[in-house]
Short mmCIF file of C-alpha atoms and ligand atoms in Angstrom, two decimals:
data_model
loop_
_atom_site.label_atom_id
_atom_site.label_comp_id
_atom_site.label_asym_id
_atom_site.label_seq_id
_atom_site.Cartn_x
_atom_site.Cartn_y
_atom_site.Cartn_z
CA MET V 161 61.57 -251.53 -13.70
CA THR V 162 65.15 -251.18 -12.48
CA THR V 163 67.56 -251.83 -15.33
CA ARG V 164 70.91 -251.27 -13.68
CA LYS V 165 72.58 -251.19 -10.30
CA PRO V 166 72.51 -247.84 -8.50
CA VAL V 167 75.97 -246.27 -8.41
CA ILE V 168 77.02 -244.94 -5.01
CA VAL V 169 80.22 -242.92 -4.69
CA GLY V 170 81.98 -242.46 -1.35
CA ILE V 171 84.22 -239.46 -0.72
CA GLY V 172 86.13 -239.13 2.50
CA GLY V 173 88.88 -240.07 4.88
CA THR V 174 92.24 -238.62 5.72
CA THR V 175 95.74 -239.28 4.44
CA ARG V 176 96.36 -241.39 7.54
CA PRO V 177 96.20 -245.10 6.58
CA GLY V 178 93.30 -246.73 8.38
CA SER V 179 91.65 -243.42 9.26
CA SER V 180 88.36 -243.85 11.07
CA SER V 181 86.52 -241.59 8.62
CA GLU V 182 87.67 -243.73 5.70
CA GLN V 183 86.90 -247.01 7.44
CA ALA V 184 83.44 -245.80 8.39
CA LEU V 185 82.90 -244.77 4.77
CA ALA V 186 84.15 -248.13 3.47
CA MET V 187 81.76 -249.86 5.86
CA ALA V 188 78.86 -247.78 4.54
CA LEU V 189 79.76 -248.64 0.95
CA ASN V 190 79.98 -252.32 1.84
CA PHE V 191 76.46 -252.19 3.25
CA ALA V 192 75.27 -250.45 0.07
CA LYS V 193 77.05 -253.05 -2.06
CA ALA V 194 75.39 -255.86 -0.11
CA LYS V 195 72.03 -254.29 -0.99
CA GLY V 196 72.95 -254.33 -4.69
CA ALA V 197 74.82 -251.09 -5.42
CA GLU V 198 77.91 -250.56 -7.52
CA THR V 199 80.21 -248.64 -5.20
CA ILE V 200 83.25 -246.46 -5.84
CA LEU V 201 85.44 -245.24 -2.98
CA PHE V 202 87.58 -242.12 -3.08
CA GLY V 203 89.59 -242.33 0.14
CA GLY V 204 92.13 -239.97 1.65
CA LEU V 205 94.97 -240.87 -0.71
CA ASP V 206 92.69 -240.46 -3.76
CA LEU V 207 91.67 -237.00 -2.58
CA GLN V 208 95.09 -235.39 -2.66
CA LEU V 209 94.01 -233.14 -5.49
CA PRO V 210 95.40 -229.72 -6.34
CA MET V 211 93.59 -226.87 -4.62
CA TYR V 212 90.47 -226.40 -6.70
CA ASP V 213 90.91 -223.76 -9.40
CA PRO V 214 88.25 -223.51 -12.15
CA ALA V 215 90.96 -222.53 -14.64
CA THR V 216 93.06 -225.67 -14.16
CA ALA V 217 90.70 -228.23 -12.63
CA GLY V 218 90.65 -230.34 -15.79
CA ASP V 219 94.43 -230.79 -15.74
CA SER V 220 94.35 -233.30 -12.92
CA GLU V 221 93.71 -236.88 -14.02
CA ASP V 222 92.64 -237.81 -10.48
CA ALA V 223 90.12 -234.95 -10.47
CA ARG V 224 88.77 -236.02 -13.87
CA HIS V 225 88.34 -239.54 -12.48
CA LEU V 226 86.43 -238.19 -9.45
CA ILE V 227 84.11 -236.07 -11.59
CA ALA V 228 83.50 -238.93 -14.04
CA ALA V 229 82.44 -241.14 -11.11
CA LEU V 230 80.21 -238.42 -9.64
CA ARG V 231 78.50 -237.93 -13.00
CA ARG V 232 77.53 -241.62 -12.87
CA ALA V 233 76.44 -241.45 -9.25
CA ASP V 234 72.88 -241.98 -8.10
CA GLY V 235 73.96 -241.52 -4.50
CA VAL V 236 76.95 -240.06 -2.67
CA ILE V 237 78.24 -240.67 0.85
CA LEU V 238 80.53 -238.03 2.36
CA SER V 239 82.74 -238.75 5.38
CA SER V 240 85.01 -236.20 7.04
CA PRO V 241 87.02 -235.90 10.22
CA CYS V 242 86.52 -232.81 12.31
CA TYR V 243 89.56 -230.60 11.80
CA HIS V 244 89.56 -227.49 13.98
CA GLY V 245 85.82 -227.40 14.30
CA GLY V 246 84.77 -228.32 10.79
CA VAL V 247 85.02 -230.39 7.62
CA SER V 248 88.66 -231.06 6.70
CA GLY V 249 90.22 -229.08 3.86
CA LEU V 250 90.97 -232.33 2.03
CA VAL V 251 87.32 -233.36 1.88
CA LYS V 252 86.01 -229.84 1.20
CA ASN V 253 88.49 -229.38 -1.66
CA ALA V 254 87.28 -232.61 -3.24
CA ILE V 255 83.67 -231.45 -2.91
CA ASP V 256 84.62 -228.12 -4.50
CA TYR V 257 85.53 -230.04 -7.67
CA THR V 258 81.79 -230.58 -8.21
CA GLU V 259 81.95 -227.06 -9.65
CA GLU V 260 83.03 -228.89 -12.82
CA MET V 261 79.44 -230.20 -12.94
CA ARG V 262 77.88 -226.73 -12.85
CA ALA V 263 76.73 -226.90 -16.48
CA ASP V 264 75.63 -230.56 -16.43
CA ASP V 265 71.99 -231.50 -16.95
CA ARG V 266 72.20 -232.82 -13.40
CA VAL V 267 74.25 -230.09 -11.79
CA TYR V 268 76.33 -230.81 -8.68
CA PHE V 269 74.48 -233.41 -6.54
CA ASP V 270 71.11 -232.74 -8.19
CA GLY V 271 68.70 -235.60 -7.66
CA ARG V 272 71.27 -237.68 -5.83
CA ALA V 273 70.83 -239.26 -2.42
CA LEU V 274 73.37 -237.99 0.08
CA GLY V 275 74.62 -239.73 3.20
CA ALA V 276 77.02 -238.14 5.67
CA ILE V 277 79.43 -239.30 8.37
CA GLY V 278 81.27 -236.99 10.76
CA CYS V 279 84.21 -238.22 12.86
CA GLY V 280 86.00 -236.42 15.66
CA TYR V 281 87.91 -236.90 18.87
CA GLY V 282 85.00 -236.20 21.19
CA ASN V 283 81.28 -235.67 20.98
CA GLN V 284 81.04 -232.09 19.76
CA GLY V 285 83.18 -232.17 16.60
CA PRO V 286 81.43 -235.04 14.78
CA GLY V 287 78.06 -233.33 15.16
CA MET V 288 79.39 -230.09 13.72
CA VAL V 289 80.94 -231.89 10.74
CA LEU V 290 77.73 -233.78 10.14
CA ALA V 291 75.72 -230.56 10.10
CA GLN V 292 78.22 -228.93 7.74
CA LEU V 293 78.29 -231.86 5.31
CA ARG V 294 74.50 -231.86 5.17
CA ALA V 295 74.40 -228.08 4.62
CA ILE V 296 76.99 -228.37 1.83
CA GLY V 297 75.09 -231.24 0.25
CA HIS V 298 71.85 -229.30 0.44
CA ALA V 299 73.51 -226.26 -1.19
CA LEU V 300 74.64 -228.56 -3.99
CA ARG V 301 71.03 -229.67 -4.54
CA GLY V 302 71.52 -233.12 -3.06
CA TRP V 303 68.88 -234.98 -1.09
CA ASN V 304 70.16 -235.65 2.41
CA VAL V 305 68.85 -238.92 3.77
CA PRO V 306 67.25 -238.73 7.21
CA LEU V 307 69.97 -240.44 9.27
CA GLY V 308 73.44 -238.94 9.63
CA VAL V 309 76.20 -240.73 11.54
CA ALA V 310 78.38 -238.99 14.15
CA VAL V 311 81.40 -241.04 15.25
CA ASN V 312 83.43 -240.23 18.37
CA SER V 313 86.67 -241.86 17.30
CA ALA V 314 88.12 -241.56 20.81
CA VAL V 315 85.67 -244.32 21.73
CA VAL V 316 84.68 -246.03 18.48
CA LYS V 317 87.38 -248.09 16.74
CA PHE V 318 87.32 -249.63 13.27
CA ASP V 319 89.31 -252.56 11.97
CA ALA V 320 89.08 -255.29 9.35
CA ASN V 321 86.34 -256.95 11.39
CA GLY V 322 84.18 -253.85 11.47
CA CYS V 323 83.34 -251.40 14.20
CA SER V 324 83.78 -251.73 17.96
CA GLU V 325 80.34 -250.21 18.66
CA ALA V 326 77.39 -252.21 17.40
CA GLY V 327 75.17 -249.13 17.65
CA ILE V 328 77.40 -247.10 15.31
CA ALA V 329 77.66 -250.01 12.87
CA LYS V 330 73.87 -250.19 12.85
CA GLN V 331 73.56 -246.44 12.18
CA ILE V 332 76.01 -246.74 9.28
CA GLU V 333 73.99 -249.65 7.90
CA ILE V 334 70.71 -247.74 8.17
CA MET V 335 72.17 -244.59 6.58
CA ALA V 336 73.72 -246.60 3.73
CA GLY V 337 70.39 -248.37 3.26
CA GLN V 338 68.59 -245.05 3.00
CA VAL V 339 71.07 -243.83 0.38
CA PHE V 340 70.66 -247.09 -1.53
CA ASP V 341 66.85 -247.00 -1.42
CA PHE V 342 66.70 -243.40 -2.69
CA ALA V 343 69.34 -244.10 -5.34
CA GLN V 344 67.37 -247.11 -6.51
CA MET V 345 64.26 -244.94 -6.84
CA ASN V 346 66.33 -242.55 -8.96
CA VAL V 347 67.39 -245.38 -11.24
CA ALA V 348 63.81 -246.57 -11.59
CA ALA V 349 62.63 -243.04 -12.39
CA ARG V 350 65.46 -241.93 -14.68
CA GLY V 351 66.91 -245.15 -16.03
C1 FMN W 68 94.57 -230.97 12.39
C2 FMN W 68 93.57 -231.69 13.25
C3 FMN W 68 92.55 -230.98 13.85
C4 FMN W 68 91.60 -231.62 14.62
N1 FMN W 68 90.58 -230.89 15.17
C5 FMN W 68 89.61 -231.54 15.87
C6 FMN W 68 88.50 -230.81 16.38
O1 FMN W 68 88.40 -229.60 16.26
N2 FMN W 68 87.56 -231.51 17.03
C7 FMN W 68 87.61 -232.88 17.19
O2 FMN W 68 86.69 -233.46 17.77
N3 FMN W 68 88.65 -233.58 16.71
C8 FMN W 68 89.65 -232.93 16.05
N4 FMN W 68 90.69 -233.64 15.54
C9 FMN W 68 90.69 -235.09 15.73
C10 FMN W 68 90.12 -235.80 14.53
O3 FMN W 68 88.91 -235.24 14.07
C11 FMN W 68 89.82 -237.24 14.89
O4 FMN W 68 90.96 -237.86 15.40
C12 FMN W 68 89.32 -237.96 13.69
O5 FMN W 68 88.76 -239.15 14.10
C13 FMN W 68 90.50 -238.19 12.76
O6 FMN W 68 90.00 -238.76 11.66
P1 FMN W 68 90.60 -240.09 11.07
O7 FMN W 68 90.59 -241.14 12.15
O8 FMN W 68 89.63 -240.33 9.99
O9 FMN W 68 92.01 -239.80 10.62
C14 FMN W 68 91.67 -233.01 14.81
C15 FMN W 68 92.73 -233.72 14.23
C16 FMN W 68 93.66 -233.07 13.44
C17 FMN W 68 94.78 -233.88 12.82
#
């Protein structure tokens, strides 16, 4: 029997206020919340962490906050813009902080559902970012959910009312639902 809400952490966005990658991520977390999750968003401004260094990683209060949230997470959703053909340095640096979880009972993303969103100015970049995020998540022992979301932000626009493309909004909803369902199974199995 499920005893608590699944915790789903979102990591992504850029330092640009209203970035499409952050708004897509926020939309995904809202869908997860509507299904019953506790959600925690680390957007672009939260991710301005020092360059990851194992020797000093614990010095950053923001980094400690991120790792504390990830340790509670049953699911994680990653969202990155395409910068020069790949995941942005900002998002990758944040992911690198999971090295602080290397000695945990549940190392890195072990046993956690993983959703991914890739954004780019065109059709090629988002797909590459999506593939990279899923490869990174897999390397960190996470369980990628079946649907990934590729957003061409030259065409798809986000605002307070949601997303300009109903098809993309639906994909985000399905992906977030898959992360929620797997996370809920984790909670039922592990408590
Ligand atoms: C430094 C930089 C490099 C970029 N490189 C690419 C790229 O290689 N391919 C691409 O499709 N878009 C590229 N873009 C565009 C962004 O991926 C795109 O505008 C994305 O939607 C921006 O994310 P945001 O709306 O979340 O800020 C680049 C943008 C910046 C600022």
